[in-house]
Every structure is written in C-alpha cells, then in structure tokens.
C-alpha cells in the first residue's frame, strides 16, 4: 500500500475519532435534566422530596466536576446556561418552585421563555436557565406543595 494512502486512512480515522469525541461532548451538554418531586405522607405529616433519576447525568460531565456537592437523592441536578430544567410530580399534584434560600433566580423571568415557577395541572414545570452571563455555581431553592414541608433542593450551574 502506498505511503500516501496509509497516511490518508490514518488521517481519516483520526478525524472520525475526534468527531465522535466532540459529538459525545455536545450531546452531554444538551441533555435536559428532570427533577422528580413527590409528596410523602408519613405518620400524619406531609413532606416533599425531590430526586434525580435519568439516563444521562450532566454532573458526570468533566466541566461539572462530579456530584460531591450535588447529591442525586436530594434532587440536585447539573445544567448549563440557556438549557431547560423540568420538574415532574410523581402524581398530578400542583407544586411551586421558590428561590427562598438566599440564591438568586437563574431562570428566565420575562418574555416568551419566562418561568412561572408553578406547575401545570398535570404536575409538570419546565423552565429555561438565563443567558451565558448567568453566574456559575450552586443555586438553592425549595419545592412547595400545599400542606407539606417543602423540599430544599440545589441546582448546579456549570
């Protein structure tokens, strides 16, 4: 086999490898994350719980630096600017999201993509994170259901 053909094949294989790696990284950045919400009645008192369960965990992305500060079982999810987050009630009870723990709201508040912070009648809420100048870090918020103790949840913006 001529040397130029071997070089061409090696170059093509290298390009294919880089394209595969790059496209996997892009897919990791575009996956919408979902927080599951549940109102649990124990011993006569109601408490809201939140948890992450999904096929793709953005916290495993290299830029997110893992889950050490963002546990799945508390509903913490990792996302980026300009991406969507969905909350879904295990059932169809209404709930609301409140940034009442000292964190600013990282979601769009005005215009077509404004977040209402209240679920629909089916117990779902979808909000878009603000533009690229939204500060990265941990955002603390609560998920409220009527007559229940709210869940204290975190969102990691990386």
PDB file of C-alpha atoms in Angstrom:
ATOM      1  CA  UNK A   1       0.000   0.000   0.000  1.00  0.00           C
ATOM      2  CA  UNK A   2       1.444   3.391  -0.942  1.00  0.00           C
ATOM      3  CA  UNK A   3       2.524   5.644   1.877  1.00  0.00           C
ATOM      4  CA  UNK A   4       0.091   8.436   0.919  1.00  0.00           C
ATOM      5  CA  UNK A   5      -2.860   6.026   1.120  1.00  0.00           C
ATOM      6  CA  UNK A   6      -1.806   4.874   4.605  1.00  0.00           C
ATOM      7  CA  UNK A   7      -1.472   8.488   5.718  1.00  0.00           C
ATOM      8  CA  UNK A   8      -4.878   9.344   4.268  1.00  0.00           C
ATOM      9  CA  UNK A   9      -6.506   6.407   6.060  1.00  0.00           C
ATOM     10  CA  UNK A  10      -4.773   7.321   9.322  1.00  0.00           C
ATOM     11  CA  UNK A  11      -5.872  10.923   8.935  1.00  0.00           C
ATOM     12  CA  UNK A  12      -9.494   9.893   8.249  1.00  0.00           C
ATOM     13  CA  UNK A  13      -9.523   7.533  11.241  1.00  0.00           C
ATOM     14  CA  UNK A  14      -8.124  10.298  13.443  1.00  0.00           C
ATOM     15  CA  UNK A  15     -10.789  12.744  12.206  1.00  0.00           C
ATOM     16  CA  UNK A  16     -13.553  10.194  12.829  1.00  0.00           C
ATOM     17  CA  UNK A  17     -12.290   9.631  16.367  1.00  0.00           C
ATOM     18  CA  UNK A  18     -12.189  13.373  17.084  1.00  0.00           C
ATOM     19  CA  UNK A  19     -15.669  13.848  15.617  1.00  0.00           C
ATOM     20  CA  UNK A  20     -17.044  11.049  17.794  1.00  0.00           C
ATOM     21  CA  UNK A  21     -15.474  12.535  20.925  1.00  0.00           C
ATOM     22  CA  UNK A  22     -16.641  16.039  20.078  1.00  0.00           C
ATOM     23  CA  UNK A  23     -20.216  14.980  19.269  1.00  0.00           C
ATOM     24  CA  UNK A  24     -20.429  12.994  22.535  1.00  0.00           C
ATOM     25  CA  UNK A  25     -19.395  16.120  24.436  1.00  0.00           C
ATOM     26  CA  UNK A  26     -22.038  18.151  22.623  1.00  0.00           C
ATOM     27  CA  UNK A  27     -24.733  15.590  23.411  1.00  0.00           C
ATOM     28  CA  UNK A  28     -23.725  15.712  27.075  1.00  0.00           C
ATOM     29  CA  UNK A  29     -24.271  19.460  27.110  1.00  0.00           C
ATOM     30  CA  UNK A  30     -27.712  19.416  25.514  1.00  0.00           C
ATOM     31  CA  UNK A  31     -29.485  16.870  27.706  1.00  0.00           C
ATOM     32  CA  UNK A  32     -32.379  18.419  29.596  1.00  0.00           C
ATOM     33  CA  UNK A  33     -32.405  17.337  33.239  1.00  0.00           C
ATOM     34  CA  UNK A  34     -35.505  16.357  35.206  1.00  0.00           C
ATOM     35  CA  UNK A  35     -36.145  16.654  38.935  1.00  0.00           C
ATOM     36  CA  UNK A  36     -38.803  14.261  40.214  1.00  0.00           C
ATOM     37  CA  UNK A  37     -40.990  15.619  43.014  1.00  0.00           C
ATOM     38  CA  UNK A  38     -43.034  13.546  45.437  1.00  0.00           C
ATOM     39  CA  UNK A  39     -45.303  14.455  48.368  1.00  0.00           C
ATOM     40  CA  UNK A  40     -44.768  11.773  51.022  1.00  0.00           C
ATOM     41  CA  UNK A  41     -47.190  11.326  53.914  1.00  0.00           C
ATOM     42  CA  UNK A  42     -45.517   9.788  56.965  1.00  0.00           C
ATOM     43  CA  UNK A  43     -47.046   9.497  60.399  1.00  0.00           C
ATOM     44  CA  UNK A  44     -49.635  12.168  59.663  1.00  0.00           C
ATOM     45  CA  UNK A  45     -47.228  14.782  58.327  1.00  0.00           C
ATOM     46  CA  UNK A  46     -46.555  15.535  54.687  1.00  0.00           C
ATOM     47  CA  UNK A  47     -43.073  16.189  53.354  1.00  0.00           C
ATOM     48  CA  UNK A  48     -41.937  16.988  49.815  1.00  0.00           C
ATOM     49  CA  UNK A  49     -38.995  15.008  48.454  1.00  0.00           C
ATOM     50  CA  UNK A  50     -37.055  15.598  45.256  1.00  0.00           C
ATOM     51  CA  UNK A  51     -34.679  13.297  43.421  1.00  0.00           C
ATOM     52  CA  UNK A  52     -32.826  12.974  40.118  1.00  0.00           C
ATOM     53  CA  UNK A  53     -33.373   9.883  38.016  1.00  0.00           C
ATOM     54  CA  UNK A  54     -32.409   9.791  34.371  1.00  0.00           C
ATOM     55  CA  UNK A  55     -30.453   8.053  31.646  1.00  0.00           C
ATOM     56  CA  UNK A  56     -27.935  10.872  31.355  1.00  0.00           C
ATOM     57  CA  UNK A  57     -26.427  12.686  34.320  1.00  0.00           C
ATOM     58  CA  UNK A  58     -24.936  16.068  33.381  1.00  0.00           C
ATOM     59  CA  UNK A  59     -22.999  16.034  36.672  1.00  0.00           C
ATOM     60  CA  UNK A  60     -20.772  13.327  35.167  1.00  0.00           C
ATOM     61  CA  UNK A  61     -19.638  15.860  32.542  1.00  0.00           C
ATOM     62  CA  UNK A  62     -15.983  16.811  33.060  1.00  0.00           C
ATOM     63  CA  UNK A  63     -16.838  20.528  33.395  1.00  0.00           C
ATOM     64  CA  UNK A  64     -19.365  19.836  36.185  1.00  0.00           C
ATOM     65  CA  UNK A  65     -16.689  18.186  38.369  1.00  0.00           C
ATOM     66  CA  UNK A  66     -18.935  15.390  39.673  1.00  0.00           C
ATOM     67  CA  UNK A  67     -21.582  15.053  42.339  1.00  0.00           C
ATOM     68  CA  UNK A  68     -19.621  15.678  45.542  1.00  0.00           C
ATOM     69  CA  UNK A  69     -21.586  18.889  46.141  1.00  0.00           C
ATOM     70  CA  UNK A  70     -24.757  17.816  44.298  1.00  0.00           C
ATOM     71  CA  UNK A  71     -26.323  14.532  45.557  1.00  0.00           C
ATOM     72  CA  UNK A  72     -28.875  12.767  43.300  1.00  0.00           C
ATOM     73  CA  UNK A  73     -31.122  11.672  46.145  1.00  0.00           C
ATOM     74  CA  UNK A  74     -31.805  15.298  47.125  1.00  0.00           C
ATOM     75  CA  UNK A  75     -32.904  16.261  43.609  1.00  0.00           C
ATOM     76  CA  UNK A  76     -29.747  18.174  42.753  1.00  0.00           C
ATOM     77  CA  UNK A  77     -29.087  18.382  39.018  1.00  0.00           C
ATOM     78  CA  UNK A  78     -26.324  19.899  36.912  1.00  0.00           C
ATOM     79  CA  UNK A  79     -27.067  22.072  33.898  1.00  0.00           C
ATOM     80  CA  UNK A  80     -25.648  24.898  31.781  1.00  0.00           C
ATOM     81  CA  UNK A  81     -26.803  28.363  30.797  1.00  0.00           C
ATOM     82  CA  UNK A  82     -29.591  28.531  28.202  1.00  0.00           C
ATOM     83  CA  UNK A  83     -30.715  24.927  28.898  1.00  0.00           C
ATOM     84  CA  UNK A  84     -34.059  23.703  30.235  1.00  0.00           C
ATOM     85  CA  UNK A  85     -34.849  22.015  33.539  1.00  0.00           C
ATOM     86  CA  UNK A  86     -38.063  20.059  34.084  1.00  0.00           C
ATOM     87  CA  UNK A  87     -39.746  19.239  37.378  1.00  0.00           C
ATOM     88  CA  UNK A  88     -42.366  16.486  37.395  1.00  0.00           C
ATOM     89  CA  UNK A  89     -44.619  15.451  40.275  1.00  0.00           C
ATOM     90  CA  UNK A  90     -44.931  11.737  40.946  1.00  0.00           C
ATOM     91  CA  UNK A  91     -48.698  12.025  40.501  1.00  0.00           C
ATOM     92  CA  UNK A  92     -50.599  15.085  39.332  1.00  0.00           C
ATOM     93  CA  UNK A  93     -50.500  17.359  42.364  1.00  0.00           C
ATOM     94  CA  UNK A  94     -49.561  21.006  41.818  1.00  0.00           C
ATOM     95  CA  UNK A  95     -46.343  22.439  43.240  1.00  0.00           C
ATOM     96  CA  UNK A  96     -44.238  25.581  43.055  1.00  0.00           C
ATOM     97  CA  UNK A  97     -40.521  26.372  42.970  1.00  0.00           C
ATOM     98  CA  UNK A  98     -39.193  29.242  45.110  1.00  0.00           C
ATOM     99  CA  UNK A  99     -35.727  30.736  45.360  1.00  0.00           C
ATOM    100  CA  UNK A 100     -36.165  31.431  49.062  1.00  0.00           C
ATOM    101  CA  UNK A 101     -32.810  30.267  50.443  1.00  0.00           C
ATOM    102  CA  UNK A 102     -30.651  33.257  49.564  1.00  0.00           C
ATOM    103  CA  UNK A 103     -29.900  32.280  45.962  1.00  0.00           C
ATOM    104  CA  UNK A 104     -30.845  34.455  43.036  1.00  0.00           C
ATOM    105  CA  UNK A 105     -33.164  33.029  40.423  1.00  0.00           C
ATOM    106  CA  UNK A 106     -31.113  31.675  37.482  1.00  0.00           C
ATOM    107  CA  UNK A 107     -34.177  31.202  35.239  1.00  0.00           C
ATOM    108  CA  UNK A 108     -35.696  33.479  32.592  1.00  0.00           C
ATOM    109  CA  UNK A 109     -38.236  35.835  34.196  1.00  0.00           C
ATOM    110  CA  UNK A 110     -39.515  37.907  31.254  1.00  0.00           C
ATOM    111  CA  UNK A 111     -40.537  37.345  27.659  1.00  0.00           C
ATOM    112  CA  UNK A 112     -41.565  34.233  25.770  1.00  0.00           C
ATOM    113  CA  UNK A 113     -39.420  31.890  27.885  1.00  0.00           C
ATOM    114  CA  UNK A 114     -40.495  33.308  31.271  1.00  0.00           C
ATOM    115  CA  UNK A 115     -40.697  30.722  34.047  1.00  0.00           C
ATOM    116  CA  UNK A 116     -43.935  30.799  36.052  1.00  0.00           C
ATOM    117  CA  UNK A 117     -42.465  28.713  38.933  1.00  0.00           C
ATOM    118  CA  UNK A 118     -45.829  26.962  39.326  1.00  0.00           C
ATOM    119  CA  UNK A 119     -46.571  23.570  37.833  1.00  0.00           C
ATOM    120  CA  UNK A 120     -49.445  22.928  35.483  1.00  0.00           C
ATOM    121  CA  UNK A 121     -52.468  20.810  36.490  1.00  0.00           C
ATOM    122  CA  UNK A 122     -50.593  17.654  35.490  1.00  0.00           C
ATOM    123  CA  UNK A 123     -47.788  18.389  37.970  1.00  0.00           C
ATOM    124  CA  UNK A 124     -45.136  19.477  35.458  1.00  0.00           C
ATOM    125  CA  UNK A 125     -42.985  22.597  35.177  1.00  0.00           C
ATOM    126  CA  UNK A 126     -40.300  23.427  32.606  1.00  0.00           C
ATOM    127  CA  UNK A 127     -38.006  26.457  32.839  1.00  0.00           C
ATOM    128  CA  UNK A 128     -35.061  27.787  30.852  1.00  0.00           C
ATOM    129  CA  UNK A 129     -31.822  28.921  32.506  1.00  0.00           C
ATOM    130  CA  UNK A 130     -30.824  32.502  31.659  1.00  0.00           C
ATOM    131  CA  UNK A 131     -28.226  33.503  29.093  1.00  0.00           C
ATOM    132  CA  UNK A 132     -24.497  32.873  29.177  1.00  0.00           C
ATOM    133  CA  UNK A 133     -23.649  35.622  31.687  1.00  0.00           C
ATOM    134  CA  UNK A 134     -25.612  33.886  34.466  1.00  0.00           C
ATOM    135  CA  UNK A 135     -23.049  33.129  37.203  1.00  0.00           C
ATOM    136  CA  UNK A 136     -21.952  29.510  37.554  1.00  0.00           C
ATOM    137  CA  UNK A 137     -22.312  27.867  40.949  1.00  0.00           C
ATOM    138  CA  UNK A 138     -24.823  26.219  43.267  1.00  0.00           C
ATOM    139  CA  UNK A 139     -28.360  27.667  43.436  1.00  0.00           C
ATOM    140  CA  UNK A 140     -30.545  26.766  46.448  1.00  0.00           C
ATOM    141  CA  UNK A 141     -34.328  26.636  46.114  1.00  0.00           C
ATOM    142  CA  UNK A 142     -37.399  24.961  47.624  1.00  0.00           C
ATOM    143  CA  UNK A 143     -40.172  22.887  46.090  1.00  0.00           C
ATOM    144  CA  UNK A 144     -43.533  23.564  47.762  1.00  0.00           C
ATOM    145  CA  UNK A 145     -46.735  21.509  47.804  1.00  0.00           C
ATOM    146  CA  UNK A 146     -49.781  22.746  49.756  1.00  0.00           C
ATOM    147  CA  UNK A 147     -49.896  21.495  53.364  1.00  0.00           C
ATOM    148  CA  UNK A 148     -46.444  19.852  53.124  1.00  0.00           C
ATOM    149  CA  UNK A 149     -42.976  20.640  54.417  1.00  0.00           C
ATOM    150  CA  UNK A 150     -41.021  21.844  51.337  1.00  0.00           C
ATOM    151  CA  UNK A 151     -38.011  20.073  49.861  1.00  0.00           C
ATOM    152  CA  UNK A 152     -34.763  22.035  49.910  1.00  0.00           C
ATOM    153  CA  UNK A 153     -33.029  21.415  46.590  1.00  0.00           C
ATOM    154  CA  UNK A 154     -29.891  22.542  44.725  1.00  0.00           C
ATOM    155  CA  UNK A 155     -29.147  23.242  41.089  1.00  0.00           C
ATOM    156  CA  UNK A 156     -25.523  23.235  39.933  1.00  0.00           C
ATOM    157  CA  UNK A 157     -24.844  25.586  37.033  1.00  0.00           C
ATOM    158  CA  UNK A 158     -21.521  24.712  35.371  1.00  0.00           C
TER     159      UNK A 158
END
